Amino acid sequence: MSTLGDGTRAVRAGLPEPEQFEPTLPGPVFAAHFHLSGEPTGPYTYGRDTNPTWTHLERAIGELEAPGEPVETTVFASGMAAISAVLLSQVRTGDVVVLPDDGYQALPLVREQLEAYGVEVRTAPTGGDAQLAVLEGAKLLWIETPSNPGLDVCDVRRLVEAAHSAGTLVAVDNTLATPLGQRPLELGADFSVASDTKGMTGHGDILLGHVTCRDPELAAGVRRWRKVVGAIPGPMEAWLAHRSLATLELRIDRQCANALTLAQALGKRPEVTGLRYPGLPSDPSYPKAVRQMRRFGSVVSFVLPDRERAERFLTGLRLVDDATSFGGVRSTAERRARWGGDAVPEGFIRFSVGAENPADLVADVEQALDAAMGER
């Protein structure tokens, strides 16, 4: 399937071989145990270890992450379960891990846990490939590009080359880009990790995550970790996720196009500062993004003058939900500083662009900005 287009691959990914009178995508398998006589050598033995519904989804994601290549994917109950599985299965007491200091909000919690286990954690910003400066002696480098919520981009190939030359593993959080926007394994990373709660499933109704890697040994460690902690997805969630992948290209293309249109409109507003979108040629991340990304994601960030006007803007939106996730077909936005933990101004807005009509979306944002700024 390596020569197929993204849309064709997305609608066919992970489907079993056709069987007369059977559905093209089998329904979810709800089973805690399976018939198992004699030696337990078959593929399905116990519901915490394996499930046919996971198998189809894992194959599908693998085909999107690395078309035509042998890779192994492990699905998890959430994105954080996937992130934790990589970090906690690969490092030991005394090891060094390098994290971004501007990444996903839960990473500081991961850092605390790693340090409690005796792991040294170093941090540096995503922008400027700053993690290179603290890489010496590290067991694992964790990259998040584009970063969330600041949307900085690092040169994955450059960081991977430096890390591998020093014997350091590299994991890339690819949540914001999805495999249709960026393929970390093709850029040399050892692990591609994502919260599939976001763009991969795209409807805001599933919690899910995955880890994909080429090396069977690394994959075995991740899969063993899932078995040990039991961070498994429900069969229904896995089946819904697989079904959602069929529209991945349709959704992502519309969302990315809308995001660029919105970013261009926001760039004309004098009250908007700090506008970021990696697909804007004027964005600081654009030169790196255009070399390693095929699509630039659905998230736009910007800053309004203060907390009060940011909240008035969010209240004034009619087609956009005030919610904390991203990557869905319905646009969402939030004042990110309300959570604490992110080094952003009080008026910082993270806007996840959906699949609405672009003219409707821009008009809604324009009227909300007018209302927030006191214009009539």
Short mmCIF file of C-alpha atoms in Angstrom, two decimals:
data_model
loop_
_atom_site.label_atom_id
_atom_site.label_comp_id
_atom_site.label_asym_id
_atom_site.label_seq_id
_atom_site.Cartn_x
_atom_site.Cartn_y
_atom_site.Cartn_z
CA MET A 1 0.00 0.00 0.00
CA SER A 2 3.02 2.31 -0.04
CA THR A 3 2.09 3.79 -3.45
CA LEU A 4 -1.52 4.58 -2.59
CA GLY A 5 -2.77 8.05 -1.80
CA ASP A 6 -3.52 9.05 1.78
CA GLY A 7 -7.28 8.92 1.30
CA THR A 8 -7.24 5.46 -0.26
CA ARG A 9 -4.92 4.16 2.43
CA ALA A 10 -7.05 5.64 5.20
CA VAL A 11 -10.27 3.97 4.03
CA ARG A 12 -8.58 0.57 3.48
CA ALA A 13 -6.12 0.51 6.38
CA GLY A 14 -6.23 -2.50 8.66
CA LEU A 15 -9.12 -4.28 6.97
CA PRO A 16 -8.95 -8.09 7.02
CA GLU A 17 -8.90 -10.14 3.85
CA PRO A 18 -12.38 -10.28 2.26
CA GLU A 19 -14.47 -13.22 3.40
CA GLN A 20 -17.76 -14.16 1.83
CA PHE A 21 -20.79 -12.96 3.81
CA GLU A 22 -18.62 -11.26 6.46
CA PRO A 23 -18.47 -7.48 7.10
CA THR A 24 -15.55 -5.55 5.65
CA LEU A 25 -14.73 -4.26 9.14
CA PRO A 26 -15.70 -6.85 11.76
CA GLY A 27 -17.58 -5.55 14.76
CA PRO A 28 -15.97 -5.10 18.17
CA VAL A 29 -15.02 -8.26 20.03
CA PHE A 30 -16.13 -8.10 23.66
CA ALA A 31 -14.26 -10.91 25.37
CA ALA A 32 -12.37 -11.27 28.62
CA HIS A 33 -11.23 -14.75 27.64
CA PHE A 34 -11.07 -17.02 24.60
CA HIS A 35 -11.34 -20.78 24.09
CA LEU A 36 -7.88 -21.99 24.99
CA SER A 37 -7.10 -25.69 25.29
CA GLY A 38 -3.59 -27.06 25.50
CA GLU A 39 -0.60 -24.76 25.22
CA PRO A 40 -1.42 -21.01 25.13
CA THR A 41 0.38 -20.33 21.84
CA GLY A 42 -2.37 -18.72 19.76
CA PRO A 43 -2.88 -15.02 19.07
CA TYR A 44 -5.80 -14.52 21.50
CA THR A 45 -5.61 -15.92 24.99
CA TYR A 46 -6.80 -13.34 27.52
CA GLY A 47 -8.52 -9.98 27.15
CA ARG A 48 -5.82 -7.88 28.81
CA ASP A 49 -3.16 -9.23 26.44
CA THR A 50 -4.71 -9.20 22.97
CA ASN A 51 -8.00 -8.60 21.20
CA PRO A 52 -8.91 -8.99 17.50
CA THR A 53 -10.42 -5.49 17.42
CA TRP A 54 -7.12 -4.02 18.64
CA THR A 55 -5.27 -6.05 16.02
CA HIS A 56 -7.22 -4.50 13.13
CA LEU A 57 -6.75 -0.98 14.52
CA GLU A 58 -3.05 -1.49 15.21
CA ARG A 59 -2.48 -2.70 11.67
CA ALA A 60 -4.41 0.28 10.32
CA ILE A 61 -2.39 2.82 12.30
CA GLY A 62 0.86 1.08 11.30
CA GLU A 63 -0.08 1.37 7.63
CA LEU A 64 -0.59 5.11 8.09
CA GLU A 65 2.56 5.66 10.16
CA ALA A 66 4.91 3.81 7.77
CA PRO A 67 3.22 2.73 4.52
CA GLY A 68 4.64 -0.48 3.10
CA GLU A 69 7.07 -1.03 5.97
CA PRO A 70 7.06 -3.61 8.77
CA VAL A 71 6.20 -1.78 11.98
CA GLU A 72 4.46 -2.66 15.21
CA THR A 73 1.75 -0.54 16.79
CA THR A 74 0.34 -0.84 20.29
CA VAL A 75 -2.90 0.93 21.17
CA PHE A 76 -3.66 2.29 24.63
CA ALA A 77 -6.57 3.60 26.66
CA SER A 78 -5.37 7.21 26.27
CA GLY A 79 -2.57 9.34 24.90
CA MET A 80 -1.00 9.65 28.34
CA ALA A 81 -1.00 5.86 28.68
CA ALA A 82 0.95 5.68 25.42
CA ILE A 83 3.40 8.39 26.49
CA SER A 84 3.96 6.76 29.88
CA ALA A 85 4.45 3.34 28.27
CA VAL A 86 7.37 4.55 26.17
CA LEU A 87 9.10 6.46 28.94
CA LEU A 88 8.56 3.98 31.74
CA SER A 89 9.32 0.89 29.69
CA GLN A 90 12.61 2.21 28.36
CA VAL A 91 14.34 4.00 31.22
CA ARG A 92 15.70 2.87 34.57
CA THR A 93 17.04 4.44 37.73
CA GLY A 94 20.14 6.47 36.89
CA ASP A 95 19.18 7.07 33.25
CA VAL A 96 18.79 10.53 31.75
CA VAL A 97 15.69 11.65 29.83
CA VAL A 98 15.36 14.88 27.85
CA LEU A 99 11.88 16.40 27.65
CA PRO A 100 10.61 19.62 26.06
CA ASP A 101 9.81 22.33 28.60
CA ASP A 102 7.03 23.69 26.38
CA GLY A 103 5.21 20.44 25.65
CA TYR A 104 1.89 18.98 26.67
CA GLN A 105 0.65 20.13 30.05
CA ALA A 106 0.84 16.68 31.68
CA LEU A 107 4.56 16.26 30.94
CA PRO A 108 5.55 17.92 34.25
CA LEU A 109 3.59 15.17 36.01
CA VAL A 110 5.57 12.60 34.03
CA ARG A 111 8.77 14.37 35.02
CA GLU A 112 7.85 14.17 38.71
CA GLN A 113 7.20 10.44 38.40
CA LEU A 114 10.44 9.80 36.54
CA GLU A 115 12.43 11.73 39.12
CA ALA A 116 10.71 9.79 41.90
CA TYR A 117 12.09 6.64 40.25
CA GLY A 118 15.60 8.09 40.24
CA VAL A 119 15.68 9.18 36.59
CA GLU A 120 17.42 12.46 35.78
CA VAL A 121 15.19 14.70 33.66
CA ARG A 122 16.52 17.61 31.63
CA THR A 123 14.33 20.05 29.72
CA ALA A 124 14.77 22.60 26.95
CA PRO A 125 12.45 24.43 24.54
CA THR A 126 11.31 22.90 21.26
CA GLY A 127 12.23 25.95 19.19
CA GLY A 128 15.77 26.39 17.92
CA ASP A 129 16.47 22.68 18.42
CA ALA A 130 17.43 23.67 21.96
CA GLN A 131 17.20 20.11 23.27
CA LEU A 132 20.51 19.38 21.53
CA ALA A 133 22.30 21.36 24.23
CA VAL A 134 21.19 19.00 27.02
CA LEU A 135 21.38 15.72 25.13
CA GLU A 136 24.73 14.39 26.38
CA GLY A 137 24.45 11.02 28.09
CA ALA A 138 20.68 10.73 27.66
CA LYS A 139 18.96 7.37 27.31
CA LEU A 140 15.90 8.86 25.62
CA LEU A 141 15.01 12.12 23.91
CA TRP A 142 11.34 13.10 23.85
CA ILE A 143 10.32 15.49 21.06
CA GLU A 144 6.97 17.21 20.64
CA THR A 145 6.69 18.97 17.30
CA PRO A 146 4.73 21.11 16.67
CA SER A 147 4.65 21.83 20.38
CA ASN A 148 1.39 22.23 22.23
CA PRO A 149 0.24 24.93 22.71
CA GLY A 150 3.04 27.20 21.42
CA LEU A 151 3.36 25.54 17.97
CA ASP A 152 7.13 25.67 17.78
CA VAL A 153 8.80 23.16 15.45
CA CYS A 154 12.17 21.45 15.76
CA ASP A 155 14.25 19.72 13.09
CA VAL A 156 13.48 16.07 13.78
CA ARG A 157 16.13 14.72 11.42
CA ARG A 158 18.82 16.87 13.04
CA LEU A 159 17.87 15.84 16.57
CA VAL A 160 17.60 12.18 15.62
CA GLU A 161 21.03 12.18 13.99
CA ALA A 162 22.63 13.77 17.05
CA ALA A 163 20.78 11.45 19.44
CA HIS A 164 21.52 8.24 17.58
CA SER A 165 25.19 9.10 17.23
CA ALA A 166 25.29 9.19 21.03
CA GLY A 167 23.24 6.00 21.50
CA THR A 168 20.09 7.87 22.55
CA LEU A 169 16.60 6.68 21.64
CA VAL A 170 14.16 9.21 20.16
CA ALA A 171 10.41 9.39 20.63
CA VAL A 172 8.23 11.94 18.84
CA ASP A 173 4.83 13.02 20.10
CA ASN A 174 3.02 13.36 16.77
CA THR A 175 -0.42 14.14 18.16
CA LEU A 176 -0.87 17.54 16.57
CA ALA A 177 0.34 16.55 13.09
CA THR A 178 -1.07 12.98 12.81
CA PRO A 179 0.62 10.55 10.39
CA LEU A 180 -0.96 12.44 7.48
CA GLY A 181 0.91 15.56 8.50
CA GLN A 182 4.22 14.07 9.60
CA ARG A 183 5.76 10.60 9.81
CA PRO A 184 8.33 10.52 12.63
CA LEU A 185 9.61 7.03 11.74
CA GLU A 186 10.49 8.23 8.24
CA LEU A 187 12.38 11.09 9.87
CA GLY A 188 14.42 8.53 11.84
CA ALA A 189 12.65 8.42 15.20
CA ASP A 190 12.46 5.17 17.16
CA PHE A 191 8.93 5.77 18.46
CA SER A 192 5.97 7.64 16.99
CA VAL A 193 3.49 8.37 19.75
CA ALA A 194 0.11 10.08 19.69
CA SER A 195 -3.03 10.80 21.60
CA ASP A 196 -5.60 9.48 19.15
CA THR A 197 -8.23 11.24 21.23
CA LYS A 198 -7.38 14.22 19.03
CA GLY A 199 -7.09 14.39 15.24
CA MET A 200 -6.79 10.69 14.50
CA THR A 201 -10.34 9.93 15.66
CA GLY A 202 -11.53 13.51 15.30
CA HIS A 203 -14.96 13.54 16.90
CA GLY A 204 -14.20 14.26 20.56
CA ASP A 205 -15.88 11.08 21.77
CA ILE A 206 -13.02 8.58 22.24
CA LEU A 207 -9.99 8.44 24.54
CA LEU A 208 -7.19 6.51 22.85
CA GLY A 209 -3.44 6.53 22.21
CA HIS A 210 -0.85 4.56 20.29
CA VAL A 211 2.85 3.83 19.97
CA THR A 212 4.41 2.70 16.69
CA CYS A 213 7.99 1.56 16.19
CA ARG A 214 10.07 -0.45 13.75
CA ASP A 215 12.26 -2.29 16.24
CA PRO A 216 10.46 -5.44 17.50
CA GLU A 217 12.43 -5.34 20.76
CA LEU A 218 11.33 -1.81 21.53
CA ALA A 219 7.77 -2.71 20.57
CA ALA A 220 7.86 -5.73 22.88
CA GLY A 221 8.87 -3.53 25.80
CA VAL A 222 5.98 -1.15 25.13
CA ARG A 223 3.51 -4.01 24.73
CA ARG A 224 4.73 -5.66 27.93
CA TRP A 225 4.20 -2.39 29.78
CA ARG A 226 0.60 -2.27 28.56
CA LYS A 227 0.06 -5.80 29.86
CA VAL A 228 1.61 -5.01 33.23
CA VAL A 229 -0.36 -1.82 33.93
CA GLY A 230 -3.50 -2.86 32.06
CA ALA A 231 -3.82 0.43 30.15
CA ILE A 232 -5.93 -1.21 27.45
CA PRO A 233 -8.57 0.39 25.24
CA GLY A 234 -12.11 -0.90 25.29
CA PRO A 235 -13.13 -2.90 22.20
CA MET A 236 -15.86 -0.40 21.34
CA GLU A 237 -13.44 2.52 21.49
CA ALA A 238 -10.96 0.65 19.31
CA TRP A 239 -13.64 -0.21 16.76
CA LEU A 240 -14.96 3.37 16.64
CA ALA A 241 -11.40 4.63 16.19
CA HIS A 242 -10.84 2.29 13.25
CA ARG A 243 -14.09 3.41 11.69
CA SER A 244 -13.07 7.05 12.17
CA LEU A 245 -9.79 6.54 10.30
CA ALA A 246 -11.72 6.14 7.05
CA THR A 247 -12.46 9.88 7.03
CA LEU A 248 -9.03 10.95 8.26
CA GLU A 249 -7.83 12.57 5.04
CA LEU A 250 -11.18 14.26 4.42
CA ARG A 251 -11.19 15.71 7.93
CA ILE A 252 -7.55 16.68 8.11
CA ASP A 253 -7.47 18.35 4.71
CA ARG A 254 -10.53 20.46 5.50
CA GLN A 255 -9.29 21.34 8.97
CA CYS A 256 -5.81 22.31 7.78
CA ALA A 257 -7.24 24.45 4.98
CA ASN A 258 -9.59 26.12 7.46
CA ALA A 259 -6.74 26.68 9.91
CA LEU A 260 -4.69 28.50 7.28
CA THR A 261 -7.70 30.62 6.27
CA LEU A 262 -8.39 31.53 9.89
CA ALA A 263 -4.72 32.32 10.59
CA GLN A 264 -4.62 34.63 7.57
CA ALA A 265 -7.75 36.42 8.78
CA LEU A 266 -6.41 36.76 12.32
CA GLY A 267 -3.19 38.23 10.95
CA LYS A 268 -5.17 41.24 9.76
CA ARG A 269 -6.60 42.02 13.19
CA PRO A 270 -4.65 44.66 15.13
CA GLU A 271 -5.75 43.33 18.53
CA VAL A 272 -4.26 39.89 17.79
CA THR A 273 -0.62 39.38 18.70
CA GLY A 274 1.63 36.34 18.93
CA LEU A 275 -0.17 34.60 16.06
CA ARG A 276 1.25 31.14 15.37
CA TYR A 277 0.46 28.56 12.70
CA PRO A 278 3.26 26.47 11.17
CA GLY A 279 1.62 26.64 7.73
CA LEU A 280 1.88 30.43 7.51
CA PRO A 281 4.95 31.42 5.45
CA SER A 282 5.51 34.26 7.92
CA ASP A 283 5.56 31.93 10.93
CA PRO A 284 8.95 31.33 12.60
CA SER A 285 8.33 27.56 12.40
CA TYR A 286 7.52 27.52 8.70
CA PRO A 287 11.04 26.93 7.29
CA LYS A 288 11.46 23.75 9.36
CA ALA A 289 7.84 22.67 9.12
CA VAL A 290 7.79 22.79 5.34
CA ARG A 291 10.80 20.46 5.16
CA GLN A 292 9.36 17.70 7.35
CA MET A 293 5.58 18.15 7.42
CA ARG A 294 3.08 17.25 4.71
CA ARG A 295 0.18 19.04 6.42
CA PHE A 296 0.46 21.63 9.17
CA GLY A 297 -2.25 20.68 11.60
CA SER A 298 -5.51 22.20 12.76
CA VAL A 299 -4.34 24.30 15.71
CA VAL A 300 -3.84 28.07 15.61
CA SER A 301 -2.69 30.05 18.64
CA PHE A 302 -2.77 33.77 19.33
CA VAL A 303 -2.88 36.29 22.15
CA LEU A 304 -5.58 38.83 23.00
CA PRO A 305 -4.78 41.86 25.16
CA ASP A 306 -5.87 40.45 28.52
CA ARG A 307 -7.83 37.77 30.32
CA GLU A 308 -11.12 39.69 30.33
CA ARG A 309 -11.16 40.27 26.58
CA ALA A 310 -10.06 36.71 25.87
CA GLU A 311 -12.96 35.39 27.91
CA ARG A 312 -15.38 37.81 26.23
CA PHE A 313 -14.12 36.57 22.87
CA LEU A 314 -14.74 32.94 23.82
CA THR A 315 -18.20 33.76 25.18
CA GLY A 316 -19.06 35.58 21.97
CA LEU A 317 -18.30 32.66 19.67
CA ARG A 318 -21.41 30.95 18.32
CA LEU A 319 -19.94 28.15 16.22
CA VAL A 320 -16.99 27.27 18.46
CA ASP A 321 -17.10 25.32 21.72
CA ASP A 322 -15.06 26.43 24.74
CA ALA A 323 -13.34 23.10 25.35
CA THR A 324 -9.87 21.80 26.10
CA SER A 325 -9.12 19.24 23.40
CA PHE A 326 -8.16 19.71 19.76
CA GLY A 327 -8.30 17.97 16.40
CA GLY A 328 -12.07 17.53 16.20
CA VAL A 329 -14.48 18.23 13.36
CA ARG A 330 -16.17 20.87 15.54
CA SER A 331 -14.01 23.89 16.27
CA THR A 332 -13.00 24.46 19.87
CA ALA A 333 -11.05 27.20 21.59
CA GLU A 334 -9.91 27.98 25.09
CA ARG A 335 -7.98 30.45 27.17
CA ARG A 336 -5.10 28.14 27.86
CA ALA A 337 -3.80 29.92 30.98
CA ARG A 338 -6.92 28.91 32.91
CA TRP A 339 -5.25 25.55 33.62
CA GLY A 340 -1.91 26.87 34.84
CA GLY A 341 1.26 25.02 33.91
CA ASP A 342 1.70 26.49 30.43
CA ALA A 343 4.04 29.49 30.15
CA VAL A 344 1.54 31.57 28.18
CA PRO A 345 -0.03 35.03 28.69
CA GLU A 346 -3.45 35.36 30.31
CA GLY A 347 -4.97 36.23 26.94
CA PHE A 348 -3.45 33.27 25.08
CA ILE A 349 -6.00 31.41 22.92
CA ARG A 350 -5.51 27.89 21.58
CA PHE A 351 -7.92 27.49 18.70
CA SER A 352 -8.58 24.04 17.25
CA VAL A 353 -10.06 24.53 13.80
CA GLY A 354 -12.81 22.16 12.73
CA ALA A 355 -14.46 21.25 9.46
CA GLU A 356 -17.07 23.99 9.31
CA ASN A 357 -17.57 26.17 6.26
CA PRO A 358 -14.53 28.48 6.33
CA ALA A 359 -16.52 31.64 5.60
CA ASP A 360 -18.89 30.88 8.48
CA LEU A 361 -16.03 30.20 10.85
CA VAL A 362 -14.10 33.36 9.99
CA ALA A 363 -17.28 35.46 10.26
CA ASP A 364 -17.99 34.02 13.70
CA VAL A 365 -14.45 34.77 14.90
CA GLU A 366 -14.63 38.29 13.48
CA GLN A 367 -17.90 39.12 15.25
CA ALA A 368 -16.63 37.64 18.52
CA LEU A 369 -13.46 39.71 18.31
CA ASP A 370 -15.48 42.84 17.58
CA ALA A 371 -17.68 42.17 20.60
CA ALA A 372 -14.72 41.40 22.85
CA MET A 373 -12.95 44.60 21.90
CA GLY A 374 -16.04 46.70 22.51
CA GLU A 375 -16.81 47.43 18.85
CA ARG A 376 -20.38 47.47 17.55
#
